[in-house]
Coordinates of C-alpha atoms and ligand atoms in Angstrom, one line a residue:
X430 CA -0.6 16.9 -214.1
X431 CA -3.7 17.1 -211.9
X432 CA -2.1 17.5 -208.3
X433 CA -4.0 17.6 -205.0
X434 CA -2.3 19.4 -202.4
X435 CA -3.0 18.4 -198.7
X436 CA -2.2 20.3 -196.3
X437 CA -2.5 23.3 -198.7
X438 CA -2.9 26.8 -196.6
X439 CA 0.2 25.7 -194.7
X440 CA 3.9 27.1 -194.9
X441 CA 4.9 25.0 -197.8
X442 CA 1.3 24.0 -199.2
X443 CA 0.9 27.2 -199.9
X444 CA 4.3 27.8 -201.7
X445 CA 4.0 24.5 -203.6
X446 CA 0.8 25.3 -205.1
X447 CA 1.6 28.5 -206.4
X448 CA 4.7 26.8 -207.9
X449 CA 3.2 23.9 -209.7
X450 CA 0.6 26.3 -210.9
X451 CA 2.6 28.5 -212.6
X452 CA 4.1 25.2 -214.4
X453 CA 0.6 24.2 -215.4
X454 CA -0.6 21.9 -213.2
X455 CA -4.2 21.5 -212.1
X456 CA -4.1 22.2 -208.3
X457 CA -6.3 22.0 -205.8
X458 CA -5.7 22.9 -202.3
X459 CA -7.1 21.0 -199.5
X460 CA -6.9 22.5 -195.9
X461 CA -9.1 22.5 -192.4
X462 CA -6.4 25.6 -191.1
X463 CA -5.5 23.5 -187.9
X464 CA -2.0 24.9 -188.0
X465 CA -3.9 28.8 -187.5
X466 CA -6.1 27.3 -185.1
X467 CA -3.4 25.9 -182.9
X468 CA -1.2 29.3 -183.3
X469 CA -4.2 31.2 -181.7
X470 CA -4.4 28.7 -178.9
X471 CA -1.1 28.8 -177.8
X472 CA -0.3 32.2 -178.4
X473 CA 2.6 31.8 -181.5
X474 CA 0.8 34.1 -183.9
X475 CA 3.1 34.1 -187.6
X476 CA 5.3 37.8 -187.8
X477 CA 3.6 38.8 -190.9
X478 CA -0.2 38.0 -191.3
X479 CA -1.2 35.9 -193.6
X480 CA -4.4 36.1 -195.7
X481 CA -7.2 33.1 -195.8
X482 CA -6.9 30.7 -199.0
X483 CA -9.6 32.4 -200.9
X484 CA -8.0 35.8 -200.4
X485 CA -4.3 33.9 -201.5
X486 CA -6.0 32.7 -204.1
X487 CA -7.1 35.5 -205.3
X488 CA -4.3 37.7 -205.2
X489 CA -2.3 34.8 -206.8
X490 CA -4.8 35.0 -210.0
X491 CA -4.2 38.3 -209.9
X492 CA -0.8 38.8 -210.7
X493 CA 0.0 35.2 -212.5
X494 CA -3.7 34.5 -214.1
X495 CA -3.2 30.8 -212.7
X496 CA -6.1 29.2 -210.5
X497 CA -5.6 27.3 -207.8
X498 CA -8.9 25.4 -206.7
X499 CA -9.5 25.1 -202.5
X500 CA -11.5 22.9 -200.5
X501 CA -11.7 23.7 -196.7
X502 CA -12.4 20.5 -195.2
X503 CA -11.0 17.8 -192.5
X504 CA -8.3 15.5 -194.0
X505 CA -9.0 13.0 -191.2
X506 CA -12.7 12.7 -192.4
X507 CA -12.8 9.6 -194.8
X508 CA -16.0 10.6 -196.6
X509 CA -14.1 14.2 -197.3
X510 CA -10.9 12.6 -198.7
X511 CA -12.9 10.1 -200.7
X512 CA -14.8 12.8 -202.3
X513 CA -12.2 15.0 -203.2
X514 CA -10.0 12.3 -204.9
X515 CA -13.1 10.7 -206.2
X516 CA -13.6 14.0 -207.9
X517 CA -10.7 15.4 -208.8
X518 CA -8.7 12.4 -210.4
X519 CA -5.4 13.4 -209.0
X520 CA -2.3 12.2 -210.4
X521 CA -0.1 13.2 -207.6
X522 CA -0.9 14.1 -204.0
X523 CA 1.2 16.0 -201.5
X524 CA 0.6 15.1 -198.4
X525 CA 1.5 17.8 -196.2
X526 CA -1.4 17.6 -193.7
X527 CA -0.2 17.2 -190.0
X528 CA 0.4 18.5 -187.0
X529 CA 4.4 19.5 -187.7
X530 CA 5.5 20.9 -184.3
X531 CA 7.2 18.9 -182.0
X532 CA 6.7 21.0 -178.7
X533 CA 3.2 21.0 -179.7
X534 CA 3.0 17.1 -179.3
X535 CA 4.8 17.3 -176.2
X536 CA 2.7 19.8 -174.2
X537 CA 0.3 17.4 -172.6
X538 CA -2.2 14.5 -173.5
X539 CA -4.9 16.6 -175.5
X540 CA -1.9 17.7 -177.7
X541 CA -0.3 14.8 -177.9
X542 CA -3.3 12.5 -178.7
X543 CA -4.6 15.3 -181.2
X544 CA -1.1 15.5 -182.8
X545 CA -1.5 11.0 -183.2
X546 CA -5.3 10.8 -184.4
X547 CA -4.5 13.8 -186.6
X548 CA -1.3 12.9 -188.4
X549 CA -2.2 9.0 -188.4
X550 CA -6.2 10.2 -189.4
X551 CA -4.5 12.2 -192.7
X552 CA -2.6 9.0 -193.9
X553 CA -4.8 6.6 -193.3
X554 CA -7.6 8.4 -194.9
X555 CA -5.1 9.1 -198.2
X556 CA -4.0 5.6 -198.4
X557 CA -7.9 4.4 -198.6
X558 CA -9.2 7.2 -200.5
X559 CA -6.2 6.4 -203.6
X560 CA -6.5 2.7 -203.2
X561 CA -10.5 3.4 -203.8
X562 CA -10.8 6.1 -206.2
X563 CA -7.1 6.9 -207.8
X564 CA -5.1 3.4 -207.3
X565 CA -2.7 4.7 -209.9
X566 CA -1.9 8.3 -208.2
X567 CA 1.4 8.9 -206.9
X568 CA 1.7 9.9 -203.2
X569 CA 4.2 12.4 -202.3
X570 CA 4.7 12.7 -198.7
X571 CA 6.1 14.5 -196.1
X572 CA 8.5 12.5 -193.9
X573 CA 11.3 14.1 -191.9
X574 CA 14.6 13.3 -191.1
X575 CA 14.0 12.9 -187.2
X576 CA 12.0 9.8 -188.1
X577 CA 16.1 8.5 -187.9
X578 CA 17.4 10.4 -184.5
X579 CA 21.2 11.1 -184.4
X580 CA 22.2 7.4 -184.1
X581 CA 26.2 6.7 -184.1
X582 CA 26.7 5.2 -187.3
X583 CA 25.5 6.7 -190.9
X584 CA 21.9 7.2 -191.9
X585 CA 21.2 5.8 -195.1
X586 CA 19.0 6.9 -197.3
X587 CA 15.3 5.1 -195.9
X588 CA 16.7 1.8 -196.0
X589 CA 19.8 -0.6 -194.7
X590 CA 21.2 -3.9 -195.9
X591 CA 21.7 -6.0 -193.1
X592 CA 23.8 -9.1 -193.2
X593 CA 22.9 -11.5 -189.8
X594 CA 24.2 -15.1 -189.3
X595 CA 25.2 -15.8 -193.0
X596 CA 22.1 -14.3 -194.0
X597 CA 21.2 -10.6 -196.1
X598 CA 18.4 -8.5 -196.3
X599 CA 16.9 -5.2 -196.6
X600 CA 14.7 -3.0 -194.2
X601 CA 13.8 0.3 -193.5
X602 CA 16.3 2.1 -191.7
X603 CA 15.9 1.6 -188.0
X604 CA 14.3 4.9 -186.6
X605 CA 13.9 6.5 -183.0
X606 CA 12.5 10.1 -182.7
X607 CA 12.7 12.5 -180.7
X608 CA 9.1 13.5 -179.5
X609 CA 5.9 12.0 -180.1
X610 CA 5.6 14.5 -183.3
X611 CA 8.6 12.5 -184.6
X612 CA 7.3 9.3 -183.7
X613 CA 4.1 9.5 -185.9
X614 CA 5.5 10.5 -188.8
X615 CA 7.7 7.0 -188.1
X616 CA 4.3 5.2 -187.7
X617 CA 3.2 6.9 -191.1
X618 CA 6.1 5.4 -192.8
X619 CA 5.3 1.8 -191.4
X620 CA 1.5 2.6 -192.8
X621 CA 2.4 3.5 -196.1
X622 CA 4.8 0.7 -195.7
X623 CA 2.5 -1.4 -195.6
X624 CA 0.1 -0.5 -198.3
X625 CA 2.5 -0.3 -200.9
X626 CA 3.6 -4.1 -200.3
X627 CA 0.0 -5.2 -200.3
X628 CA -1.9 -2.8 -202.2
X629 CA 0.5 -2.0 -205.0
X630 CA 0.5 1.8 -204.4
X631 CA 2.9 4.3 -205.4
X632 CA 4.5 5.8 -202.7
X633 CA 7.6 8.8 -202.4
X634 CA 8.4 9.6 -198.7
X635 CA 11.0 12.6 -198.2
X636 CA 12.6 12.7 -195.5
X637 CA 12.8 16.2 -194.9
X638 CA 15.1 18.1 -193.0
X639 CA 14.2 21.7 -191.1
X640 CA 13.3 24.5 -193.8
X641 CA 14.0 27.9 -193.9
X642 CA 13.4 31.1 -195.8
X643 CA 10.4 33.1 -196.9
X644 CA 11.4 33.7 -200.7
X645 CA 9.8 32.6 -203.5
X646 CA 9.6 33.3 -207.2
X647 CA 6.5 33.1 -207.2
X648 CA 5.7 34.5 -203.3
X649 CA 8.3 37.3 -204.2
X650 CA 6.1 40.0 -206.3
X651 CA 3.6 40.5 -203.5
X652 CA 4.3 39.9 -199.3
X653 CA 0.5 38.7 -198.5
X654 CA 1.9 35.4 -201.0
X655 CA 4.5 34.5 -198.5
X656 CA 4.6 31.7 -196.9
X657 CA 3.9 32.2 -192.8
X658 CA 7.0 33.1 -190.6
X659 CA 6.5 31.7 -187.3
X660 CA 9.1 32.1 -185.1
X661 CA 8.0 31.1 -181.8
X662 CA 9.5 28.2 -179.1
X663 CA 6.2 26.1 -180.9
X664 CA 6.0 26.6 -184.0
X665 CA 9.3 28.5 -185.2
X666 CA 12.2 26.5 -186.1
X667 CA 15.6 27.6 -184.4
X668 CA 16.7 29.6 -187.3
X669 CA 13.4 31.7 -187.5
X670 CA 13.5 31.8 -184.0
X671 CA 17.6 33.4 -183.7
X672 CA 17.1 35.8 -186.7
X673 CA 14.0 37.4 -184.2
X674 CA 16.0 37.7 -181.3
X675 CA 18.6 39.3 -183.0
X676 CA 16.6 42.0 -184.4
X677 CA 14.5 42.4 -180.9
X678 CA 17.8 42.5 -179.2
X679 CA 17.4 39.1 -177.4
X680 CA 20.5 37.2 -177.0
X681 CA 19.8 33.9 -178.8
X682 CA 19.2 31.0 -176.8
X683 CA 21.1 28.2 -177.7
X684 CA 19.4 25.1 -176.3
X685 CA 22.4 23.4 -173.9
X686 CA 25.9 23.0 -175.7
X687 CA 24.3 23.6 -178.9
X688 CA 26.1 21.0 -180.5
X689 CA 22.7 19.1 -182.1
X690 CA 23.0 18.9 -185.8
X691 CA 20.8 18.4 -188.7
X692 CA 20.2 19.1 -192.0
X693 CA 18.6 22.0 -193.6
X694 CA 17.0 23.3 -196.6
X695 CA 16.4 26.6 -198.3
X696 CA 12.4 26.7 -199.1
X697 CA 13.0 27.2 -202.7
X698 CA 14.7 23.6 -202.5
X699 CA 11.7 22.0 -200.9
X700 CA 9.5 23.2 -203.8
X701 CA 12.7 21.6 -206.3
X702 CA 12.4 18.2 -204.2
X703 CA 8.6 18.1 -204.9
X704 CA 8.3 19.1 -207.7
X705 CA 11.5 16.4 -208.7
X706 CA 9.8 14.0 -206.8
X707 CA 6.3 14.8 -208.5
X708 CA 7.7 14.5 -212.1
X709 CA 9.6 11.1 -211.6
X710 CA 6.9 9.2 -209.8
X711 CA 7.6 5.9 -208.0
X712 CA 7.0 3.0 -210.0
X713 CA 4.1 0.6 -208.2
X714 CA 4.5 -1.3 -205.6
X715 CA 7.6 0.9 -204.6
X716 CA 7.9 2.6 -201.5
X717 CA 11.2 5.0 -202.7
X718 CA 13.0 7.5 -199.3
X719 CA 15.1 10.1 -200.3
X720 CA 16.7 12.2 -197.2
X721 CA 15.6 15.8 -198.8
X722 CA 18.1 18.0 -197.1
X723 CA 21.0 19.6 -198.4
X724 CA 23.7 21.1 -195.8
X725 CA 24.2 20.1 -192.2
X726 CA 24.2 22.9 -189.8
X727 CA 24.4 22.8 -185.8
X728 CA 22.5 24.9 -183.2
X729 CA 25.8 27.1 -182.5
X730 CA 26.6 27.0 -186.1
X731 CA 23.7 28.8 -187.0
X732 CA 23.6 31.5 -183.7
X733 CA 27.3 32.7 -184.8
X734 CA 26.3 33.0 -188.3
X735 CA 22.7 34.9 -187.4
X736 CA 24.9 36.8 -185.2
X737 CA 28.0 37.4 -187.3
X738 CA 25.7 38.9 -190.0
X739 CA 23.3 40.8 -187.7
X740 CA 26.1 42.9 -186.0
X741 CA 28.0 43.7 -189.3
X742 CA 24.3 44.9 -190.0
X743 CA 24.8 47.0 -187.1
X744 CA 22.6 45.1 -184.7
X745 CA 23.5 44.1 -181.3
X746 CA 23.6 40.5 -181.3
X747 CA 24.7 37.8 -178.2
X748 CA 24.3 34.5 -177.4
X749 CA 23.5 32.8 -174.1
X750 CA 22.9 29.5 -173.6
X751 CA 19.4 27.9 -171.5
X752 CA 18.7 24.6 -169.6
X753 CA 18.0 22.3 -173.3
X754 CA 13.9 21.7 -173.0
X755 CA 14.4 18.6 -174.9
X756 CA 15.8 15.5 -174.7
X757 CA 18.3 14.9 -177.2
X758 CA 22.0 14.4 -177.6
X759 CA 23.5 17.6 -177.4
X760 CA 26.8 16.4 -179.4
X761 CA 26.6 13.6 -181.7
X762 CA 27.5 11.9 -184.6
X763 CA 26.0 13.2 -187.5
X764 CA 26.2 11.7 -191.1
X765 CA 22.8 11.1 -193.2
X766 CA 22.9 10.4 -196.9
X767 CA 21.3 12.7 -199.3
X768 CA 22.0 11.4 -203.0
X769 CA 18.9 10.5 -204.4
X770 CA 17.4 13.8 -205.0
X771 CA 20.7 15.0 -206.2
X772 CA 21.0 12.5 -208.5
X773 CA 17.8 13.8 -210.0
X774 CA 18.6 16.9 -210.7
X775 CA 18.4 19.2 -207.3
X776 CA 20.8 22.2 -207.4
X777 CA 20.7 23.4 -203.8
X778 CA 21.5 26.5 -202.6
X779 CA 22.9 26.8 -199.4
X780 CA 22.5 29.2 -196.3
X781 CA 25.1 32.4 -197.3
X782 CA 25.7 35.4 -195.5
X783 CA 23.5 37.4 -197.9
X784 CA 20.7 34.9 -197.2
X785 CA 20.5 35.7 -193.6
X786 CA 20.9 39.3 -194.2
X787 CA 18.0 39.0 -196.2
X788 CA 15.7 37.3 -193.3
X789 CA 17.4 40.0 -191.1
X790 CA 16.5 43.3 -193.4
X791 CA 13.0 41.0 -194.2
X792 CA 11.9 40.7 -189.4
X793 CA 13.5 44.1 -189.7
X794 CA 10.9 45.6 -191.4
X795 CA 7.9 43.5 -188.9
X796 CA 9.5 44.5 -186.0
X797 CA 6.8 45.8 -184.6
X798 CA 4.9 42.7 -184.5
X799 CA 7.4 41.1 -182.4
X800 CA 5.6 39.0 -179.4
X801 CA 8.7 38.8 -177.4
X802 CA 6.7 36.2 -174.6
X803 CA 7.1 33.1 -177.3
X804 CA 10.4 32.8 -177.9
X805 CA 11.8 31.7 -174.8
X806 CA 11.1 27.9 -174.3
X807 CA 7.5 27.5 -173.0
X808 CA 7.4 23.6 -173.5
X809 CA 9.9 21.0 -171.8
X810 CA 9.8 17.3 -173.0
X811 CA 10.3 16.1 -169.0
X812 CA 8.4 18.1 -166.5
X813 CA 9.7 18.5 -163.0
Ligands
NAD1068 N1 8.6 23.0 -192.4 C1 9.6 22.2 -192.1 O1 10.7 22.6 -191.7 C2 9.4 20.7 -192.1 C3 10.4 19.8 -191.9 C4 10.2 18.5 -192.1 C5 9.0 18.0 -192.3 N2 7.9 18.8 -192.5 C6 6.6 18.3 -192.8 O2 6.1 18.9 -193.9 C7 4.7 19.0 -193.8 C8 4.3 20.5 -194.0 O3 5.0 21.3 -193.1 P1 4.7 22.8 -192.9 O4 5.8 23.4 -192.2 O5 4.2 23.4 -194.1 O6 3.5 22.7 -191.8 P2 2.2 23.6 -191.7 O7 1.5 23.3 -190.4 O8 2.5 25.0 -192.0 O9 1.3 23.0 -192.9 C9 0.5 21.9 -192.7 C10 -0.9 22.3 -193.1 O10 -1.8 21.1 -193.0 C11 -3.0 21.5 -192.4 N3 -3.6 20.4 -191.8 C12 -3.1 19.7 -190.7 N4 -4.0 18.7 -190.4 C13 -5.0 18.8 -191.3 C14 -6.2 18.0 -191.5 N5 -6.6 17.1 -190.6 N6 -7.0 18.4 -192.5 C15 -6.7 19.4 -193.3 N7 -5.6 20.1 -193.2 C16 -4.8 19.8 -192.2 C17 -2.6 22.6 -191.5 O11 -3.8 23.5 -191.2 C18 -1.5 23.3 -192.2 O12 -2.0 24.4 -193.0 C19 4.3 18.5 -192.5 O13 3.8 17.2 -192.6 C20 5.6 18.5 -191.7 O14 5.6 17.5 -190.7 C21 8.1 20.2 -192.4

């Protein structure tokens, strides 16, 4: 397959190529490196550095003689997009191009109104660029699960039957986030939505749930290959975030009563999901959701197994809990559907004990590079 990666210098762009490579794909690699360009403004540099594109790319030839083509450009520029699908022919597209923190889009209005015009900008200029140059390519893209919220019933998987005075139909699952990151990945879905009813397109949006983990087959042979490890109030996601302040001796901060669940994913699972959802493409005119998660994990959950590990490591690991930053339920019903990707084929693997020891040995050995100023929470969605 000829398969243009969006969004490619990013923590599972990055991954993804290397992986469909190796299987033979043609890949190219688009990216602008907004997500390194937002790390140096607000201070939530990754643990371990990671290398430009070129210089991935290169090391990447070196030790699997597969190329990976890149193209540093602006996914929100039409003319760019258009040229690079016009060109390149894909046959899939993963779109992973967007903003992806939800602090960030909280901050203020310049984040917040980059964080719209940017993720909007990247599907808007996909949708036109395939419907113009590549009307049969599949687009893959990146949803995530809080497009849905925690609402007290069950999530389906994208969409809900709904019977109302005598009368049935179908609809996208109703969907509330939880910051204004959330929200336009929600107004993505309605775009793509759209196109696919009147342009025919052929459209798979996972609904992905947080991802964790750092190892990769193919990332695994050489450590400038791995994907970034940010693990920072901004960036990080909690579990990055509590396997740091373990190992700086921090006691993890659980985020109010710590009850907030959702549903995670081991990294080498993502690249499954794609590369599932790559292989099976949505028939046109179809607009297929699969919740791409697969084990349900809450905020406390996680800090006693981070800690549970860490001290049998001999570390000296406690948890305290801080004034929640965000606005969310704190305990909730929780109980999404995630049978479609299973159905195809996934075989997850879940988060064991020797898992976390292995993040643990892996920030272990960065210590050093520790910035202990980010991982308290800089960014609170109400503002006294
Ligand atoms: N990582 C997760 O846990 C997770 C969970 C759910 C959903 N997602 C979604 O998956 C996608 C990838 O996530 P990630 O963690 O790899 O994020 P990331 O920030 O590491 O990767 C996204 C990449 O896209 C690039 N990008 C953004 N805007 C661009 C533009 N206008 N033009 C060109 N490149 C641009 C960034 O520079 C970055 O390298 C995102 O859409 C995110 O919302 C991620």
């Amino acid at each position: 397959m000829r398969t243009l990666i969006l969004g490619g210098d990013g923590y599972l762009g990055w991954p993804t190529a290397m992986r469909l490579a190796v299987r033979g794909d043609d890949v190219m690699v688009v990216d602008n490196y907004l997500h390194r360009t937002l790390a140096r403004e607000t201070g939530s540099e990754p643990l371990m550095p990671t290398p430009a594109l070129l210089e991935r790319t290169s090391l990447f030839r070196a030790v699997s003689g597969r190329d990976v083509a890149v193209e540093i450009g602006d996914c929100t520029d039409q003319s760019f997009v258009d040229r690079i699908v016009d060109q390149f022919q894909p046959d899939a597209i993963v779109h992973y191009a967007e903003q992806p923190s939800a602090p960030y889009s909280m901050m203020g209005h310049v984040e917040a109104k980059r964080t719209l015009e940017n993720n909007l900008g990247t599907t808007f200029a996909v949708i036109w660029a395939v419907m113009r140059h590549a009307p049969d390519c599949h687009i893959v893209k990146l949803g995530t699960m809080g497009e849905y919220g925690t609402p007290n019933i069950d999530i389906e998987e994208g969409w809900i039957d709904i019977a109302h005075n005598g009368r049935h139909d179908r609809f996208l699952y109703p969907r509330q986030g939880g910051s204004l990151y959330h929200t336009t990945k929600i107004l993505d879905t309605d775009l793509l939505w759209f196109y696919v009813r009147t342009h025919q397109l052929r459209v798979t949006d996972l609904m992905q749930g947080p991802v964790y983990g750092v190892s990769t087959a193919e990332a695994d042979c050489d450590e400038r290959l791995a994907p970034r490890f940010h693990y920072d109030d901004i960036f990080g996601t909690v579990l990055n975030r509590f396997l740091v302040q373990a190992v700086a001796g921090i006691p993890l901060t659980v985020y109010g009563s710590g009850g907030q669940t959702r549903g995670f994913l081991n990294i080498e699972d993502t690249l499954q999901c794609v590369e599932l959802a790559l292989r099976t493409p949505a028939p046109a005119g179809d607009m297929r959701i699969f919740n791409q998660f697969t084990e349900r994990l809450s905020v406390r959950e996680i800090a006693r197994r981070i800690a549970d590990v860490g001290n049998r490591m001999g570390l000296d690991v406690r948890l305290t809990t801080v004034a929640n930053p965000r606005l969310e339920r704190e305990e909730h019903y929780y109980n999404p559907r995630h049978q479609g990707l299973l159905n195809l084929g996934l075989q997850p693997r879940y988060l064991t004990d020797d898992v976390v020891a292995d993040l643990l040995e892996r920030v272990r050995r960065h210590c050093h590079a520790i910035d202990t100023r980010c991982v308290m929470p800089r960014v609170r969605w109400v503002r006294e």
